[in-house]
Amino acid sequence: MNGKGQYPEISRRALLRRTGLGFAALGADVLLAEQAMPGGPGPIRNPLEPRKPHFAPKAKHVIFLFMHGGPSHLDTFDPKPRLKAEEGKPLPIKREISFTPLDKVGGLMPSPFEFTERGECGTPVSSLFPRVGECVDELCVIRSMVGDAVDHGGAMLQLHTGAFNFTRPSLGSWVLYGLGSENQNLPGFITIKPTLWHGGGKNWSSAFLPSAYQGTPIGYSPMKVDDVKSEPIEHLINRNLASDQQRYELDMLQKMNRRHATDKRHDPELEARMQSLELAFRMQMEAPEVLSTDDESETTKTLYGIDNPVTGDFAWQCLMARRLVERGVRFVQCTHSGHEEKWDHHRQVARRHHASAREIDQPIAGLIRDLKGRGLLDETLVIWGGEFGRTPFAESDGRDHNPYGYTMWLAGGGVRGGVIYGATDDFGYHAVENRVHIHDLHATILHLLGFDHERLTYRFDGRDFRLTDVHGTIVRDILT
């Protein structure tokens, strides 16, 4: 009672919290502890602290080279002589759902590019990739990828999150949630120049996972590299306050946050914000050095093609990826995009695929060679591919979307090199041998990182969620 003999006003929510929720709160800490740390006891004070996976991993880091728009497998890594033999004829099998109107569907269209068997393994590689072809003995080419979405938005969401019609945590977020980060001064999941189209931030979102596990974008796809390099530094460095003054202000702010967090009882969003403030402060020490390539030798810059105006953009991304994993970042994504999808060539596939390939061929080959030369390839899984492939029939002088059978490749990180896995039919339309669904790819990636994909779960809204949902089979034949 107050001094006037009256009871103080109290809201209904506060009353319930103080009375009826008392016993529920006793069990909350246990539930939060189990949820907070995959496969381990106790709540996480630092959500990014390194954690052990379920079993010994083959890979510690992932570099995902995402080709926005969907490169044509028929013009890159999956040659089909029958398309040449039956050029111009109608597709002799049922046409699946695509965007090409029936009256616009052309006949079978062979690749305008020559294929040559490369390396000791003899894997055929298109003339689009002369430099990558030199590294083919390191590649595991999966020719039997399958997805469920024929549109860019749905296909990109499924590739990045496992679901094409719901918002789910991204692959990088699951990896960071499971493993934590080896470097507390940098984000554990970084996406370099991501596209804002076709889902945008949903493709690197942590969704219902704590926001500490979401991807940190460095620039966006249309930006020039010089602008990308300067923007993070501009926002990170406070030139008006000395470091000790910033530390004092942050400590005062975090003191208030911790007091609020006690009332909120381990609110993961608040804890993530607190961690993000600490990370931003620590990044001032390391991020400027990481984003600068001044300490790289001219030999290394030439290897990637940094100073070449054609390759310079993606070369910088690939070099940044190596520098980041070298410093303990778990998951790095490089996106080949721009003001438009780089590989969505419904028209002029010969000219436009050639132009797109020139921008990435040397940088990717440089990345593989550099990782191998530094002893990093064995512990770094490199993934290359887009959201789907392209059709064997023509759309004018281009190709339509094809999620029914297409190609991605992997390198390093416990994957067998010089291997072709799976196959599409004679026209390159459907995967017909050793089909690898996106769920299977995700299960395999998590396995290489030391996780049972069925056990890496997070409880949300009364259900245990995982990256692969209720699907996913590990592709063991491609593992070392």
Coordinates of N, CA, C and O in Angstrom, one line a residue, residues 289-346:
E289 N 42.2 -3.2 -41.2 CA 43.3 -3.9 -41.8 C 42.9 -5.0 -42.7 O 43.5 -5.3 -43.8
V290 N 41.8 -5.7 -42.4 CA 41.3 -6.8 -43.2 C 40.8 -6.3 -44.6 O 41.1 -6.9 -45.6
L291 N 40.1 -5.1 -44.6 CA 39.6 -4.6 -45.8 C 40.6 -4.0 -46.7 O 40.3 -3.6 -47.9
S292 N 41.8 -3.8 -46.2 CA 42.9 -3.2 -47.0 C 43.7 -4.3 -47.6 O 44.0 -5.3 -46.9
T293 N 44.1 -4.2 -48.9 CA 44.9 -5.2 -49.5 C 46.4 -4.7 -49.6 O 47.2 -5.3 -50.4
D294 N 46.7 -3.7 -48.9 CA 48.1 -3.1 -49.1 C 49.2 -4.0 -48.7 O 50.3 -3.9 -49.2
D295 N 48.9 -5.0 -47.8 CA 49.9 -5.9 -47.4 C 50.0 -7.1 -48.3 O 50.8 -8.0 -48.0
E296 N 49.2 -7.2 -49.3 CA 49.3 -8.3 -50.2 C 50.3 -8.0 -51.3 O 50.5 -6.9 -51.8
S297 N 51.0 -9.1 -51.7 CA 52.1 -8.9 -52.7 C 51.5 -8.7 -54.1 O 50.3 -9.0 -54.3
E298 N 52.3 -8.1 -54.9 CA 51.9 -7.9 -56.3 C 51.6 -9.2 -57.0 O 50.7 -9.3 -57.8
T299 N 52.3 -10.3 -56.6 CA 52.1 -11.6 -57.2 C 50.7 -12.1 -56.9 O 50.0 -12.7 -57.7
T300 N 50.3 -11.9 -55.6 CA 49.0 -12.4 -55.2 C 47.9 -11.5 -55.9 O 46.9 -12.1 -56.3
K301 N 48.1 -10.2 -56.0 CA 47.0 -9.4 -56.6 C 46.9 -9.8 -58.1 O 45.8 -9.8 -58.6
T302 N 48.0 -10.1 -58.7 CA 48.0 -10.5 -60.1 C 47.3 -11.9 -60.3 O 46.6 -12.1 -61.2
L303 N 47.5 -12.8 -59.3 CA 46.9 -14.1 -59.3 C 45.4 -14.0 -59.4 O 44.7 -14.7 -60.1
Y304 N 44.8 -13.1 -58.6 CA 43.4 -12.9 -58.5 C 42.9 -12.0 -59.7 O 41.7 -12.1 -60.0
G305 N 43.7 -11.1 -60.2 CA 43.2 -10.2 -61.2 C 42.7 -8.9 -60.7 O 41.8 -8.3 -61.2
I306 N 43.3 -8.5 -59.5 CA 42.8 -7.3 -58.8 C 42.8 -6.0 -59.7 O 41.9 -5.2 -59.7
D307 N 43.9 -5.9 -60.4 CA 44.1 -4.6 -61.2 C 43.5 -4.7 -62.6 O 43.7 -3.7 -63.3
N308 N 42.9 -5.8 -62.9 CA 42.3 -5.9 -64.3 C 40.8 -5.3 -64.1 O 40.1 -5.8 -63.3
P309 N 40.5 -4.3 -65.0 CA 39.1 -3.7 -64.8 C 38.0 -4.7 -65.1 O 36.9 -4.5 -64.6
V310 N 38.3 -5.8 -65.8 CA 37.2 -6.8 -66.1 C 37.0 -7.7 -64.8 O 35.9 -8.0 -64.5
T311 N 38.1 -8.1 -64.2 CA 38.1 -9.1 -63.1 C 38.2 -8.4 -61.7 O 37.9 -9.1 -60.7
G312 N 38.5 -7.2 -61.7 CA 38.8 -6.5 -60.4 C 37.8 -6.6 -59.3 O 38.1 -6.8 -58.2
D313 N 36.5 -6.5 -59.7 CA 35.4 -6.5 -58.7 C 35.4 -7.8 -58.0 O 35.5 -7.9 -56.8
F314 N 35.2 -8.9 -58.8 CA 35.1 -10.2 -58.1 C 36.4 -10.7 -57.6 O 36.4 -11.5 -56.6
A315 N 37.5 -10.2 -58.2 CA 38.8 -10.6 -57.6 C 38.9 -10.0 -56.2 O 39.5 -10.7 -55.3
W316 N 38.5 -8.8 -56.0 CA 38.6 -8.2 -54.6 C 37.7 -9.1 -53.7 O 38.1 -9.3 -52.5
Q317 N 36.5 -9.5 -54.1 CA 35.6 -10.3 -53.3 C 36.3 -11.6 -52.9 O 36.3 -12.0 -51.7
C318 N 36.9 -12.3 -53.9 CA 37.6 -13.5 -53.6 C 38.8 -13.4 -52.7 O 39.0 -14.2 -51.8
L319 N 39.5 -12.3 -52.9 CA 40.7 -12.1 -52.0 C 40.2 -11.8 -50.6 O 40.8 -12.2 -49.6
M320 N 39.1 -11.0 -50.5 CA 38.6 -10.7 -49.2 C 38.1 -12.0 -48.5 O 38.3 -12.2 -47.3
A321 N 37.5 -12.9 -49.2 CA 37.1 -14.2 -48.7 C 38.3 -15.0 -48.1 O 38.2 -15.5 -47.0
R322 N 39.4 -15.0 -48.8 CA 40.6 -15.7 -48.3 C 41.1 -15.0 -47.0 O 41.4 -15.6 -46.0
R323 N 41.1 -13.7 -47.1 CA 41.6 -12.9 -45.9 C 40.7 -13.1 -44.7 O 41.2 -13.2 -43.5
L324 N 39.4 -13.2 -44.9 CA 38.5 -13.4 -43.8 C 38.6 -14.8 -43.2 O 38.6 -14.9 -41.9
V325 N 38.6 -15.8 -44.0 CA 38.7 -17.2 -43.4 C 40.0 -17.4 -42.8 O 40.2 -18.1 -41.8
E326 N 41.1 -16.7 -43.3 CA 42.4 -16.8 -42.7 C 42.4 -16.2 -41.3 O 43.2 -16.7 -40.5
R327 N 41.4 -15.4 -41.0 CA 41.3 -14.7 -39.7 C 40.2 -15.3 -38.9 O 39.8 -14.8 -37.9
G328 N 39.7 -16.5 -39.3 CA 38.8 -17.2 -38.5 C 37.3 -17.0 -38.7 O 36.5 -17.5 -38.0
V329 N 36.9 -16.2 -39.8 CA 35.5 -16.1 -40.1 C 35.0 -17.4 -40.6 O 35.6 -18.0 -41.5
R330 N 33.8 -17.8 -40.1 CA 33.3 -19.1 -40.4 C 32.7 -19.2 -41.8 O 32.9 -20.2 -42.5
F331 N 31.9 -18.2 -42.2 CA 31.1 -18.4 -43.4 C 31.2 -17.0 -44.2 O 30.9 -16.0 -43.7
V332 N 31.7 -17.1 -45.4 CA 31.9 -15.9 -46.3 C 31.2 -16.2 -47.6 O 31.4 -17.2 -48.2
Q333 N 30.4 -15.3 -48.0 CA 29.7 -15.4 -49.3 C 30.1 -14.2 -50.2 O 30.1 -13.1 -49.8
C334 N 30.5 -14.6 -51.4 CA 30.8 -13.6 -52.5 C 29.7 -13.7 -53.5 O 29.3 -14.8 -54.0
T335 N 29.1 -12.6 -53.9 CA 28.0 -12.6 -54.9 C 28.4 -11.9 -56.2 O 28.9 -10.8 -56.2
H336 N 28.2 -12.7 -57.3 CA 28.5 -12.1 -58.6 C 27.2 -11.6 -59.2 O 26.3 -12.3 -59.6
S337 N 27.0 -10.3 -59.0 CA 25.7 -9.7 -59.4 C 26.0 -8.2 -59.8 O 27.2 -7.9 -60.1
G338 N 25.0 -7.4 -59.9 CA 25.3 -6.0 -60.2 C 23.9 -5.3 -60.3 O 23.1 -5.5 -59.5
H339 N 23.8 -4.4 -61.3 CA 22.5 -3.7 -61.4 C 21.4 -4.7 -62.0 O 20.2 -4.4 -62.0
E340 N 21.9 -5.8 -62.5 CA 21.0 -6.9 -63.0 C 21.6 -8.2 -62.6 O 22.8 -8.3 -62.3
E341 N 20.8 -9.3 -62.7 CA 21.4 -10.6 -62.5 C 22.5 -10.9 -63.5 O 22.2 -10.8 -64.7
K342 N 23.6 -11.3 -63.1 CA 24.7 -11.5 -64.0 C 24.6 -12.8 -64.9 O 25.2 -12.8 -65.9
W343 N 23.7 -13.7 -64.5 CA 23.6 -15.0 -65.3 C 22.2 -15.3 -65.7 O 22.0 -16.4 -66.2
D344 N 21.3 -14.4 -65.7 CA 19.9 -14.7 -66.1 C 19.8 -14.3 -67.6 O 19.1 -13.3 -67.9
H345 N 20.2 -15.1 -68.4 CA 20.4 -14.8 -69.8 C 19.3 -15.5 -70.7 O 19.5 -16.5 -71.3
H346 N 18.1 -14.8 -70.6 CA 17.0 -15.3 -71.5 C 17.3 -14.9 -73.0 O 16.6 -15.4 -73.9

